[in-house]
PDB file of C-alpha atoms in Angstrom:
ATOM      1  CA  MET A   1     -34.595  -3.662   0.823  1.00 45.00           C
ATOM      2  CA  VAL A   2     -31.264  -5.053   2.026  1.00 48.00           C
ATOM      3  CA  HIS A   3     -29.530  -7.768   0.042  1.00 48.00           C
ATOM      4  CA  ALA A   4     -27.584 -10.398   1.941  1.00 47.00           C
ATOM      5  CA  ASN A   5     -24.757 -10.487  -0.590  1.00 47.00           C
ATOM      6  CA  ARG A   6     -23.942  -6.758  -0.392  1.00 47.00           C
ATOM      7  CA  THR A   7     -20.412  -6.077   0.813  1.00 45.00           C
ATOM      8  CA  ILE A   8     -19.947  -3.159   3.148  1.00 45.00           C
ATOM      9  CA  GLY A   9     -16.576  -1.819   4.138  1.00 44.00           C
ATOM     10  CA  ALA A  10     -14.475  -2.215   0.996  1.00 44.00           C
ATOM     11  CA  GLU A  11     -12.109   0.664   0.538  1.00 47.00           C
ATOM     12  CA  LEU A  12     -12.087   3.568  -1.899  1.00 46.00           C
ATOM     13  CA  GLY A  13      -9.150   5.746  -1.031  1.00 48.00           C
ATOM     14  CA  GLY A  14      -9.327   4.886   2.636  1.00 48.00           C
ATOM     15  CA  VAL A  15     -13.085   5.452   2.912  1.00 48.00           C
ATOM     16  CA  ALA A  16     -15.538   2.606   3.386  1.00 49.00           C
ATOM     17  CA  VAL A  17     -17.972   2.428   0.463  1.00 47.00           C
ATOM     18  CA  GLU A  18     -21.189   0.458   0.522  1.00 50.00           C
ATOM     19  CA  GLY A  19     -21.515  -2.048  -2.291  1.00 48.00           C
ATOM     20  CA  SER A  20     -17.852  -1.954  -3.304  1.00 51.00           C
ATOM     21  CA  GLY A  21     -17.243  -5.697  -3.116  1.00 62.00           C
ATOM     22  CA  ALA A  22     -15.733  -7.914  -5.760  1.00 71.00           C
ATOM     23  CA  GLY A  23     -18.512  -7.565  -8.339  1.00 84.00           C
ATOM     24  CA  LEU A  24     -18.691  -5.183 -11.262  1.00 85.00           C
ATOM     25  CA  ARG A  25     -20.287  -2.488  -9.139  1.00 85.00           C
ATOM     26  CA  GLY A  26     -17.445  -2.728  -6.639  1.00 81.00           C
ATOM     27  CA  ARG A  27     -14.741  -2.598  -9.313  1.00 82.00           C
ATOM     28  CA  LEU A  28     -16.370   0.459 -10.863  1.00 82.00           C
ATOM     29  CA  ALA A  29     -16.630   2.159  -7.462  1.00 83.00           C
ATOM     30  CA  ARG A  30     -12.933   1.626  -6.790  1.00 84.00           C
ATOM     31  CA  HIS A  31     -12.070   3.322 -10.087  1.00 85.00           C
ATOM     32  CA  ALA A  32     -14.673   6.107  -9.891  1.00 88.00           C
ATOM     33  CA  LEU A  33     -12.159   8.935  -9.469  1.00 92.00           C
ATOM     34  CA  LEU A  34      -9.768   7.769 -12.170  1.00 93.00           C
ATOM     35  CA  PRO A  35     -11.469   9.637 -15.079  1.00 94.00           C
ATOM     36  CA  LEU A  36     -11.543  12.844 -13.029  1.00 95.00           C
ATOM     37  CA  ARG A  37      -7.888  12.393 -12.090  1.00 96.00           C
ATOM     38  CA  LEU A  38      -6.852  11.789 -15.707  1.00 96.00           C
ATOM     39  CA  PHE A  39      -8.833  14.784 -16.956  1.00 97.00           C
ATOM     40  CA  LEU A  40      -7.558  17.209 -14.328  1.00 98.00           C
ATOM     41  CA  GLY A  41      -3.983  15.955 -14.539  1.00 97.00           C
ATOM     42  CA  ALA A  42      -3.857  16.148 -18.319  1.00 98.00           C
ATOM     43  CA  THR A  43      -5.574  19.544 -18.376  1.00 98.00           C
ATOM     44  CA  PHE A  44      -3.189  21.112 -15.862  1.00 98.00           C
ATOM     45  CA  LEU A  45      -0.162  19.531 -17.534  1.00 98.00           C
ATOM     46  CA  TYR A  46      -1.312  20.927 -20.886  1.00 98.00           C
ATOM     47  CA  ALA A  47      -2.018  24.362 -19.360  1.00 97.00           C
ATOM     48  CA  GLY A  48       1.487  24.536 -17.893  1.00 97.00           C
ATOM     49  CA  ILE A  49       3.159  23.468 -21.134  1.00 98.00           C
ATOM     50  CA  ASP A  50       0.984  25.855 -23.148  1.00 97.00           C
ATOM     51  CA  LYS A  51       1.985  28.791 -20.948  1.00 97.00           C
ATOM     52  CA  LEU A  52       5.689  27.951 -21.172  1.00 97.00           C
ATOM     53  CA  LEU A  53       5.567  27.692 -24.958  1.00 96.00           C
ATOM     54  CA  ASP A  54       3.516  30.874 -25.460  1.00 95.00           C
ATOM     55  CA  HIS A  55       6.007  33.742 -25.623  1.00 91.00           C
ATOM     56  CA  ALA A  56       3.175  36.275 -25.836  1.00 94.00           C
ATOM     57  CA  PHE A  57       1.793  35.016 -22.504  1.00 95.00           C
ATOM     58  CA  LEU A  58       5.136  35.225 -20.715  1.00 94.00           C
ATOM     59  CA  ALA A  59       5.524  38.965 -21.269  1.00 92.00           C
ATOM     60  CA  ALA A  60       4.958  41.958 -19.011  1.00 90.00           C
ATOM     61  CA  SER A  61       2.849  43.727 -21.621  1.00 92.00           C
ATOM     62  CA  GLY A  62       1.199  43.265 -24.984  1.00 92.00           C
ATOM     63  CA  ALA A  63      -1.782  41.408 -26.352  1.00 93.00           C
ATOM     64  CA  GLY A  64      -2.286  38.023 -24.684  1.00 92.00           C
ATOM     65  CA  SER A  65       0.385  38.668 -22.039  1.00 94.00           C
ATOM     66  CA  ILE A  66       0.091  37.833 -18.367  1.00 95.00           C
ATOM     67  CA  GLY A  67       0.785  41.480 -17.588  1.00 95.00           C
ATOM     68  CA  GLU A  68      -2.104  42.662 -19.756  1.00 95.00           C
ATOM     69  CA  THR A  69      -4.431  40.041 -18.297  1.00 95.00           C
ATOM     70  CA  LEU A  70      -3.568  41.165 -14.774  1.00 95.00           C
ATOM     71  CA  ARG A  71      -4.251  44.802 -15.690  1.00 95.00           C
ATOM     72  CA  GLN A  72      -7.630  43.883 -17.182  1.00 95.00           C
ATOM     73  CA  VAL A  73      -8.871  41.854 -14.197  1.00 95.00           C
ATOM     74  CA  HIS A  74      -7.522  44.027 -11.380  1.00 95.00           C
ATOM     75  CA  ASP A  75     -10.599  46.162 -10.745  1.00 95.00           C
ATOM     76  CA  ALA A  76     -13.086  43.288 -11.090  1.00 94.00           C
ATOM     77  CA  ALA A  77     -11.188  40.755  -8.929  1.00 95.00           C
ATOM     78  CA  ALA A  78     -12.597  39.619  -5.595  1.00 94.00           C
ATOM     79  CA  LEU A  79      -9.081  39.924  -4.158  1.00 93.00           C
ATOM     80  CA  PRO A  80      -7.271  42.680  -6.063  1.00 94.00           C
ATOM     81  CA  GLN A  81      -4.435  42.286  -3.536  1.00 95.00           C
ATOM     82  CA  LEU A  82      -3.542  38.976  -5.211  1.00 94.00           C
ATOM     83  CA  VAL A  83      -3.449  40.740  -8.563  1.00 96.00           C
ATOM     84  CA  ASP A  84      -1.276  43.508  -7.041  1.00 96.00           C
ATOM     85  CA  LEU A  85       1.135  40.866  -5.783  1.00 95.00           C
ATOM     86  CA  ALA A  86       1.327  39.227  -9.223  1.00 95.00           C
ATOM     87  CA  GLN A  87       1.786  42.608 -10.936  1.00 95.00           C
ATOM     88  CA  GLN A  88       5.035  43.170  -9.039  1.00 96.00           C
ATOM     89  CA  SER A  89       6.625  40.613 -11.385  1.00 96.00           C
ATOM     90  CA  PRO A  90       4.126  39.456 -14.009  1.00 95.00           C
ATOM     91  CA  VAL A  91       6.630  37.346 -15.938  1.00 96.00           C
ATOM     92  CA  GLY A  92       7.860  35.643 -12.758  1.00 96.00           C
ATOM     93  CA  PHE A  93       4.245  35.050 -11.759  1.00 96.00           C
ATOM     94  CA  GLY A  94       3.531  33.569 -15.209  1.00 96.00           C
ATOM     95  CA  TYR A  95       6.431  31.156 -14.821  1.00 97.00           C
ATOM     96  CA  ALA A  96       5.308  30.281 -11.279  1.00 96.00           C
ATOM     97  CA  ILE A  97       1.761  29.500 -12.425  1.00 96.00           C
ATOM     98  CA  ALA A  98       3.092  27.414 -15.331  1.00 97.00           C
ATOM     99  CA  ALA A  99       5.461  25.497 -13.019  1.00 98.00           C
ATOM    100  CA  GLY A 100       2.653  24.954 -10.513  1.00 98.00           C
ATOM    101  CA  GLU A 101       0.345  23.631 -13.217  1.00 98.00           C
ATOM    102  CA  LEU A 102       3.082  21.298 -14.487  1.00 98.00           C
ATOM    103  CA  ALA A 103       3.760  19.959 -10.988  1.00 98.00           C
ATOM    104  CA  VAL A 104       0.057  19.518 -10.238  1.00 98.00           C
ATOM    105  CA  GLY A 105      -0.604  17.864 -13.595  1.00 98.00           C
ATOM    106  CA  LEU A 106       2.315  15.431 -13.348  1.00 97.00           C
ATOM    107  CA  GLY A 107       1.663  14.643  -9.684  1.00 96.00           C
ATOM    108  CA  THR A 108      -1.990  13.958 -10.386  1.00 96.00           C
ATOM    109  CA  LEU A 109      -1.376  11.835 -13.479  1.00 95.00           C
ATOM    110  CA  VAL A 110       1.270   9.584 -11.944  1.00 94.00           C
ATOM    111  CA  GLY A 111      -0.248   9.688  -8.470  1.00 93.00           C
ATOM    112  CA  LEU A 112       2.795  11.112  -6.721  1.00 93.00           C
ATOM    113  CA  LEU A 113       1.764  12.868  -3.498  1.00 94.00           C
ATOM    114  CA  GLY A 114      -1.735  12.800  -4.937  1.00 92.00           C
ATOM    115  CA  ARG A 115      -3.521  14.693  -2.177  1.00 95.00           C
ATOM    116  CA  LEU A 116      -0.852  17.393  -2.161  1.00 96.00           C
ATOM    117  CA  ALA A 117      -1.015  17.699  -5.960  1.00 97.00           C
ATOM    118  CA  ALA A 118      -4.811  17.945  -5.796  1.00 97.00           C
ATOM    119  CA  LEU A 119      -4.569  20.577  -3.071  1.00 98.00           C
ATOM    120  CA  GLY A 120      -2.177  22.532  -5.301  1.00 98.00           C
ATOM    121  CA  GLY A 121      -4.643  22.279  -8.174  1.00 98.00           C
ATOM    122  CA  ALA A 122      -7.472  23.437  -5.920  1.00 98.00           C
ATOM    123  CA  LEU A 123      -5.422  26.414  -4.703  1.00 98.00           C
ATOM    124  CA  ILE A 124      -4.495  27.409  -8.262  1.00 97.00           C
ATOM    125  CA  SER A 125      -8.153  27.140  -9.289  1.00 97.00           C
ATOM    126  CA  LEU A 126      -9.254  29.118  -6.233  1.00 97.00           C
ATOM    127  CA  SER A 127      -6.767  31.911  -6.916  1.00 96.00           C
ATOM    128  CA  LEU A 128      -7.804  32.092 -10.572  1.00 95.00           C
ATOM    129  CA  TRP A 129     -11.483  32.157  -9.588  1.00 95.00           C
ATOM    130  CA  LEU A 130     -10.933  34.968  -7.085  1.00 95.00           C
ATOM    131  CA  THR A 131      -8.989  37.026  -9.620  1.00 94.00           C
ATOM    132  CA  VAL A 132      -9.356  36.233 -13.309  1.00 92.00           C
ATOM    133  CA  SER A 133     -12.856  34.749 -13.526  1.00 92.00           C
ATOM    134  CA  TRP A 134     -14.525  36.431 -10.533  1.00 93.00           C
ATOM    135  CA  ALA A 135     -16.448  38.931 -12.681  1.00 89.00           C
ATOM    136  CA  THR A 136     -17.820  36.268 -15.033  1.00 90.00           C
ATOM    137  CA  THR A 137     -21.617  36.393 -14.995  1.00 89.00           C
ATOM    138  CA  PRO A 138     -23.481  34.245 -14.504  1.00 89.00           C
ATOM    139  CA  TYR A 139     -20.920  32.528 -12.289  1.00 85.00           C
ATOM    140  CA  TYR A 140     -21.313  29.134 -13.964  1.00 85.00           C
ATOM    141  CA  TYR A 141     -19.780  30.478 -17.182  1.00 87.00           C
ATOM    142  CA  GLY A 142     -16.427  30.751 -15.410  1.00 88.00           C
ATOM    143  CA  ASN A 143     -14.602  27.426 -15.359  1.00 92.00           C
ATOM    144  CA  ASP A 144     -12.257  28.070 -12.423  1.00 95.00           C
ATOM    145  CA  LEU A 145     -14.961  27.475  -9.817  1.00 95.00           C
ATOM    146  CA  ALA A 146     -15.886  24.186 -11.500  1.00 95.00           C
ATOM    147  CA  TYR A 147     -12.209  23.135 -11.497  1.00 97.00           C
ATOM    148  CA  LEU A 148     -11.978  24.032  -7.808  1.00 97.00           C
ATOM    149  CA  MET A 149     -14.950  21.788  -7.021  1.00 97.00           C
ATOM    150  CA  ALA A 150     -13.549  18.998  -9.226  1.00 97.00           C
ATOM    151  CA  TRP A 151     -10.317  18.968  -7.211  1.00 97.00           C
ATOM    152  CA  VAL A 152     -12.116  18.458  -3.875  1.00 97.00           C
ATOM    153  CA  PRO A 153     -12.771  14.676  -4.274  1.00 96.00           C
ATOM    154  CA  LEU A 154      -9.099  14.110  -5.113  1.00 94.00           C
ATOM    155  CA  VAL A 155      -8.008  16.199  -2.123  1.00 96.00           C
ATOM    156  CA  LEU A 156     -10.225  14.017   0.081  1.00 94.00           C
ATOM    157  CA  ALA A 157      -9.532  10.600  -1.476  1.00 90.00           C
ATOM    158  CA  GLY A 158      -6.060  10.984  -2.958  1.00 88.00           C
ATOM    159  CA  THR A 159      -4.785   8.890  -5.841  1.00 87.00           C
ATOM    160  CA  SER A 160      -5.412   5.430  -4.521  1.00 81.00           C
ATOM    161  CA  ARG A 161      -5.471   3.531  -7.827  1.00 84.00           C
ATOM    162  CA  PHE A 162      -2.776   3.170 -10.498  1.00 86.00           C
ATOM    163  CA  SER A 163      -0.413   5.553  -8.723  1.00 85.00           C
ATOM    164  CA  LEU A 164       3.066   5.789  -7.293  1.00 84.00           C
ATOM    165  CA  ASP A 165       1.444   6.538  -3.938  1.00 85.00           C
ATOM    166  CA  SER A 166      -0.374   3.192  -3.926  1.00 85.00           C
ATOM    167  CA  ALA A 167       2.705   1.322  -5.199  1.00 86.00           C
ATOM    168  CA  TRP A 168       4.811   2.777  -2.377  1.00 84.00           C
ATOM    169  CA  ALA A 169       2.092   2.025   0.193  1.00 82.00           C
ATOM    170  CA  HIS A 170       1.922  -1.566  -1.060  1.00 82.00           C
ATOM    171  CA  ARG A 171       5.710  -1.851  -0.887  1.00 82.00           C
ATOM    172  CA  ARG A 172       5.767  -0.473   2.674  1.00 80.00           C
ATOM    173  CA  LYS A 173       3.045  -2.927   3.686  1.00 82.00           C
ATOM    174  CA  ARG A 174       4.997  -5.836   2.161  1.00 81.00           C
ATOM    175  CA  HIS A 175       8.452  -4.869   3.435  1.00 74.00           C
ATOM    176  CA  GLY A 176       7.673  -3.073   6.660  1.00 69.00           C
ATOM    177  CA  THR A 177       7.880   0.672   7.144  1.00 62.00           C
ATOM    178  CA  GLN A 178      11.068   1.235   5.151  1.00 57.00           C
ATOM    179  CA  LEU A 179      10.383   2.837   1.790  1.00 53.00           C
ATOM    180  CA  PHE A 180      13.738   1.840   0.261  1.00 55.00           C
ATOM    181  CA  GLY A 181      16.088  -0.992   1.134  1.00 49.00           C
TER     182      GLY A 181
END
């Protein structure tokens, strides 16, 4: 049954969404990705900070270190070549992962280059799934695959609400194509 008052064509991150007019249903649809964005952004920001503050993690060896983790997962990883690459400098790799998680978390939370930040989060999750959590059985016990799938809607839709990206797009629309000036 088709209702005459249904609005078709309202935007959700550049994609037309049926029923996303001015009513409550439409407002909720336009904000549907916001909880996912806040969760993923805060989680990756926390993960990056946690790694930087954990001196045991940022060590080449010892209990809880990145070096020890890499040694433990090497033989069970889907791509042991990635683990080999990280083992060349485990501390440097630990700092790189922490910096990547910080950048992804901040970019996602504030909506700065939202699709790029989401793609970074998806790539981090993919690399962790193919290395650290690959041997987890059954597969749904490992969280990295779930994080990878959670990033996909943000890669596709971006950070269209409450973001620096949308503020800059609005400014460009109002003042022409110049971003500043």
